[in-house]
Tab-separated table of C-alpha atoms in Angstrom:
chain	number	residue	atom	x	y	z
A	1279	MET	CA	63.277	117.008	121.373
A	1280	ASN	CA	62.592	119.202	124.379
A	1281	GLY	CA	59.357	119.398	126.339
A	1282	THR	CA	58.129	115.801	125.928
A	1283	GLY	CA	58.041	114.951	129.625
A	1284	ASN	CA	54.969	114.851	131.843
A	1285	ASN	CA	53.028	117.659	130.084
A	1286	GLU	CA	50.344	117.386	132.786
A	1287	GLY	CA	47.822	120.200	132.406
A	1288	LEU	CA	49.282	121.351	129.088
A	1289	LYS	CA	47.078	123.930	127.347
A	1290	LEU	CA	47.719	125.854	124.150
A	1291	GLU	CA	45.622	128.996	123.976
A	1292	GLY	CA	44.511	130.782	120.839
A	1293	GLU	CA	42.089	133.624	120.250
A	1294	SER	CA	38.937	131.541	119.763
A	1295	ILE	CA	40.009	128.071	120.899
A	1296	GLU	CA	42.051	126.350	123.547
A	1297	LEU	CA	43.802	123.013	123.075
A	1298	GLU	CA	43.668	120.951	126.268
A	1299	LEU	CA	45.730	117.803	126.584
A	1300	LEU	CA	43.213	114.976	126.307
A	1301	GLU	CA	41.927	113.619	129.628
A	1302	PRO	CA	39.445	110.838	130.479
A	1303	GLY	CA	36.985	113.559	131.462
A	1304	HIS	CA	36.803	114.667	127.814
A	1305	LYS	CA	35.755	111.219	126.591
A	1306	SER	CA	31.969	111.375	126.775
A	1307	GLN	CA	31.546	114.739	125.050
A	1308	LEU	CA	34.248	114.080	122.447
A	1309	ALA	CA	32.996	110.592	121.568
A	1310	SER	CA	29.473	111.943	121.122
A	1311	LEU	CA	30.805	114.625	118.754
A	1312	LEU	CA	32.872	112.101	116.759
A	1313	ASN	CA	29.857	109.841	116.279
A	1314	ASN	CA	29.018	111.710	113.068
A	1315	GLU	CA	29.466	110.032	109.684
A	1316	ALA	CA	30.126	113.381	107.956
A	1317	ILE	CA	33.455	113.674	109.786
A	1318	TRP	CA	34.689	110.369	108.334
A	1319	GLU	CA	33.435	110.639	104.745
A	1320	PHE	CA	36.878	111.198	103.178
A	1321	THR	CA	39.024	109.284	105.657
A	1322	TRP	CA	40.016	105.631	105.708
A	1323	ARG	CA	38.200	105.203	109.026
A	1324	LYS	CA	34.499	104.492	109.417
A	1325	VAL	CA	32.551	105.474	112.514
A	1326	THR	CA	28.869	104.588	112.550
A	1327	GLU	CA	28.173	104.030	116.248
A	1328	LEU	CA	29.122	105.534	119.577
A	1329	ALA	CA	31.224	102.540	120.687
A	1330	GLN	CA	33.572	103.078	117.722
A	1331	ALA	CA	33.994	106.759	118.605
A	1332	GLU	CA	34.664	105.841	122.239
A	1333	ALA	CA	37.324	103.356	121.098
A	1334	LEU	CA	39.088	106.117	119.138
A	1335	VAL	CA	39.210	108.320	122.226
A	1336	ASP	CA	40.523	105.394	124.288
A	1337	GLU	CA	43.286	104.822	121.707
A	1338	ALA	CA	44.276	108.490	121.932
A	1339	LEU	CA	44.374	108.362	125.731
A	1340	GLN	CA	46.529	105.222	125.597
A	1341	ALA	CA	48.936	106.857	123.136
A	1342	ARG	CA	49.269	109.779	125.522
A	1343	ALA	CA	49.914	107.401	128.437
A	1344	ASN	CA	52.578	105.631	126.366
A	1345	GLY	CA	54.316	108.944	125.682
A	1346	THR	CA	54.174	108.484	121.897
A	1347	GLN	CA	51.565	111.134	121.097
A	1348	LEU	CA	50.068	114.351	122.461
A	1349	PRO	CA	46.317	114.309	121.745
A	1350	PHE	CA	44.258	117.416	122.485
A	1351	ALA	CA	40.609	118.310	122.906
A	1352	VAL	CA	39.710	121.433	120.915
A	1353	ILE	CA	37.670	123.726	123.175
A	1354	ASP	CA	35.596	126.656	121.920
A	1355	LYS	CA	36.474	129.436	124.364
A	1356	LYS	CA	33.134	131.215	124.070
A	1357	SER	CA	30.919	128.206	124.818
A	1358	GLY	CA	33.393	126.027	126.697
A	1359	ARG	CA	32.310	123.069	124.554
A	1360	ILE	CA	34.521	120.550	122.789
A	1361	VAL	CA	34.403	121.086	119.020
A	1362	GLY	CA	36.922	118.435	117.971
A	1363	THR	CA	40.286	116.861	118.571
A	1364	THR	CA	43.776	117.103	117.077
A	1365	ARG	CA	47.140	115.567	117.844
A	1366	ILE	CA	50.917	115.689	117.716
A	1367	ALA	CA	51.860	112.151	116.709
A	1368	GLU	CA	54.771	109.990	115.570
A	1369	MET	CA	57.218	111.912	117.759
A	1370	ASN	CA	60.785	110.772	117.123
A	1371	ARG	CA	63.239	112.294	119.575
A	1372	THR	CA	66.324	110.966	117.806
A	1373	HIS	CA	65.508	112.514	114.448
A	1374	ARG	CA	63.529	115.466	115.882
A	1375	ILE	CA	60.415	114.911	113.810
A	1376	ALA	CA	56.705	114.835	114.566
A	1377	GLU	CA	53.422	114.560	112.722
A	1378	VAL	CA	50.395	116.807	113.157
A	1379	GLY	CA	47.134	115.084	112.395
A	1380	TYR	CA	44.140	113.153	113.677
A	1381	SER	CA	42.283	116.445	113.291
A	1382	TRP	CA	38.607	115.603	113.545
A	1383	LEU	CA	36.351	118.629	113.939
A	1384	SER	CA	32.618	119.114	114.226
A	1385	PRO	CA	31.057	120.142	110.895
A	1386	ALA	CA	29.710	123.151	112.804
A	1387	VAL	CA	33.230	124.665	112.792
A	1388	TRP	CA	34.235	123.716	109.247
A	1389	ARG	CA	35.171	126.760	107.160
A	1390	THR	CA	35.875	128.784	110.281
A	1391	LYS	CA	39.195	129.796	111.829
A	1392	VAL	CA	39.259	126.758	114.154
A	1393	ASN	CA	41.357	124.433	111.982
A	1394	THR	CA	43.800	127.200	111.033
A	1395	GLU	CA	44.181	128.200	114.662
A	1396	CYS	CA	44.751	124.557	115.678
A	1397	LYS	CA	47.566	124.251	113.150
A	1398	ARG	CA	49.103	127.541	114.289
A	1399	LEU	CA	49.170	126.437	117.920
A	1400	LEU	CA	50.463	122.920	117.240
A	1401	LEU	CA	53.179	123.997	114.819
A	1402	ALA	CA	54.422	126.648	117.223
A	1403	TYR	CA	54.588	124.084	120.008
A	1404	CYS	CA	56.436	121.579	117.798
A	1405	PHE	CA	59.058	124.001	116.497
A	1406	GLU	CA	59.453	126.282	119.501
A	1407	GLN	CA	58.972	123.920	122.456
A	1408	LEU	CA	59.690	120.409	121.191
A	1409	ASN	CA	62.531	121.690	118.989
A	1410	VAL	CA	61.652	119.489	116.024
A	1411	GLN	CA	63.239	120.018	112.637
A	1412	ARG	CA	60.340	118.577	110.616
A	1413	VAL	CA	56.554	118.382	110.992
A	1414	GLN	CA	54.738	116.009	108.679
A	1415	PHE	CA	51.097	115.729	107.558
A	1416	SER	CA	49.547	112.554	106.076
A	1417	VAL	CA	46.326	113.085	104.098
A	1418	SER	CA	44.142	110.573	102.271
A	1419	HIS	CA	44.269	111.145	98.510
A	1420	PHE	CA	40.455	111.188	98.537
A	1421	ASN	CA	40.392	114.080	100.997
A	1422	ILE	CA	40.915	117.005	98.655
A	1423	ARG	CA	39.521	119.476	101.209
A	1424	SER	CA	42.197	118.552	103.756
A	1425	GLN	CA	44.936	118.591	101.114
A	1426	ARG	CA	43.985	122.136	100.131
A	1427	ALA	CA	43.904	123.190	103.786
A	1428	VAL	CA	47.426	121.839	104.404
A	1429	GLU	CA	48.749	123.442	101.210
A	1430	ARG	CA	47.119	126.725	102.185
A	1431	ILE	CA	49.166	126.989	105.372
A	1432	GLY	CA	52.420	126.483	103.467
A	1433	ALA	CA	53.213	122.774	103.783
A	1434	VAL	CA	55.218	121.279	100.898
A	1435	LYS	CA	53.859	118.214	99.106
A	1436	GLU	CA	56.620	115.594	99.125
A	1437	GLY	CA	55.046	112.532	97.578
A	1438	VAL	CA	52.411	109.809	97.734
A	1439	LEU	CA	52.451	106.552	99.680
A	1440	ARG	CA	50.614	104.241	97.310
A	1441	ARG	CA	48.045	101.761	98.607
A	1442	ALA	CA	48.844	102.741	102.194
A	1443	ARG	CA	45.422	102.438	103.902
A	1444	VAL	CA	42.597	99.894	103.696
A	1445	LYS	CA	39.081	101.034	104.587
A	1446	PRO	CA	36.658	98.719	106.399
A	1447	ASP	CA	34.834	98.182	103.090
A	1448	GLY	CA	38.070	96.953	101.484
A	1449	SER	CA	38.745	100.025	99.331
A	1450	ILE	CA	42.332	101.259	99.142
A	1451	HIS	CA	43.604	104.760	99.947
A	1452	ASP	CA	46.841	106.338	98.843
A	1453	VAL	CA	48.273	108.805	101.375
A	1454	VAL	CA	49.700	112.194	100.363
A	1455	ILE	CA	52.687	113.357	102.445
A	1456	TYR	CA	53.329	117.027	103.229
A	1457	ALA	CA	55.914	118.618	105.522
A	1458	ILE	CA	57.135	121.891	107.003
A	1459	LEU	CA	60.792	122.240	108.046
A	1460	ASP	CA	62.163	124.300	110.904
A	1461	ASN	CA	63.794	126.809	108.546
A	1462	GLU	CA	60.419	127.237	106.800
A	1463	TRP	CA	58.507	127.828	110.014
A	1464	PRO	CA	59.002	131.633	110.266
A	1465	ALA	CA	57.431	132.158	106.817
A	1466	VAL	CA	54.634	129.675	107.549
A	1467	GLN	CA	54.009	131.397	110.871
A	1468	ASP	CA	53.658	134.766	109.149
A	1469	SER	CA	51.299	133.224	106.591
A	1470	LEU	CA	49.122	131.649	109.279
A	1471	ASP	CA	48.983	134.880	111.256
A	1472	GLY	CA	47.977	136.709	108.091
A	1473	LEU	CA	45.201	134.206	107.394
A	1474	LEU	CA	43.881	134.532	110.920
A	1475	ARG	CA	43.935	138.346	110.746
A	1476	LYS	CA	42.445	138.806	107.276
A	1477	THR	CA	40.371	135.784	106.342
A	1478	TYR	CA	38.367	135.337	109.521
A	1479	ARG	CA	37.631	138.918	110.515
């Protein structure tokens, strides 16, 4: 994989958002945004207080420092405010694979172009800069909204990891696996660009 070195100051710019590589300076605003139970309703995580949200941001910053993940703050270009976070994770240089996920957005930007634009920027970076051959998505089987969103951009459903996550209340989540391959990226790119042109105008 190319482009996985320092990455200091890395920004991916879209039309309405900018993805800034996560920095300690993002922590306060992002943790405050993530301290919202609506964001976690269909995930295996549970965040009910600010300290838990702060711990999630700290984990992301540590993963960046370790060189295993590239977490980003999602910035609304018009307001300059953070509206969520997303991440390139599970980067394997030997096998040239990565996972796009940890996409936690403010309910204020649900059903807007923000999530689609995030995926467009991250996938382009993975395939065109990191030179991966596979990008994977892992979605809780309870999270039908996220499954539909991933399917909508052209990811292929590959299977289900049964009993793969345990929630704090003890309930069990299966995880649905999707992927996009490098030879599928041009068609997915065209589809994403079409969605951004037609759906959100």
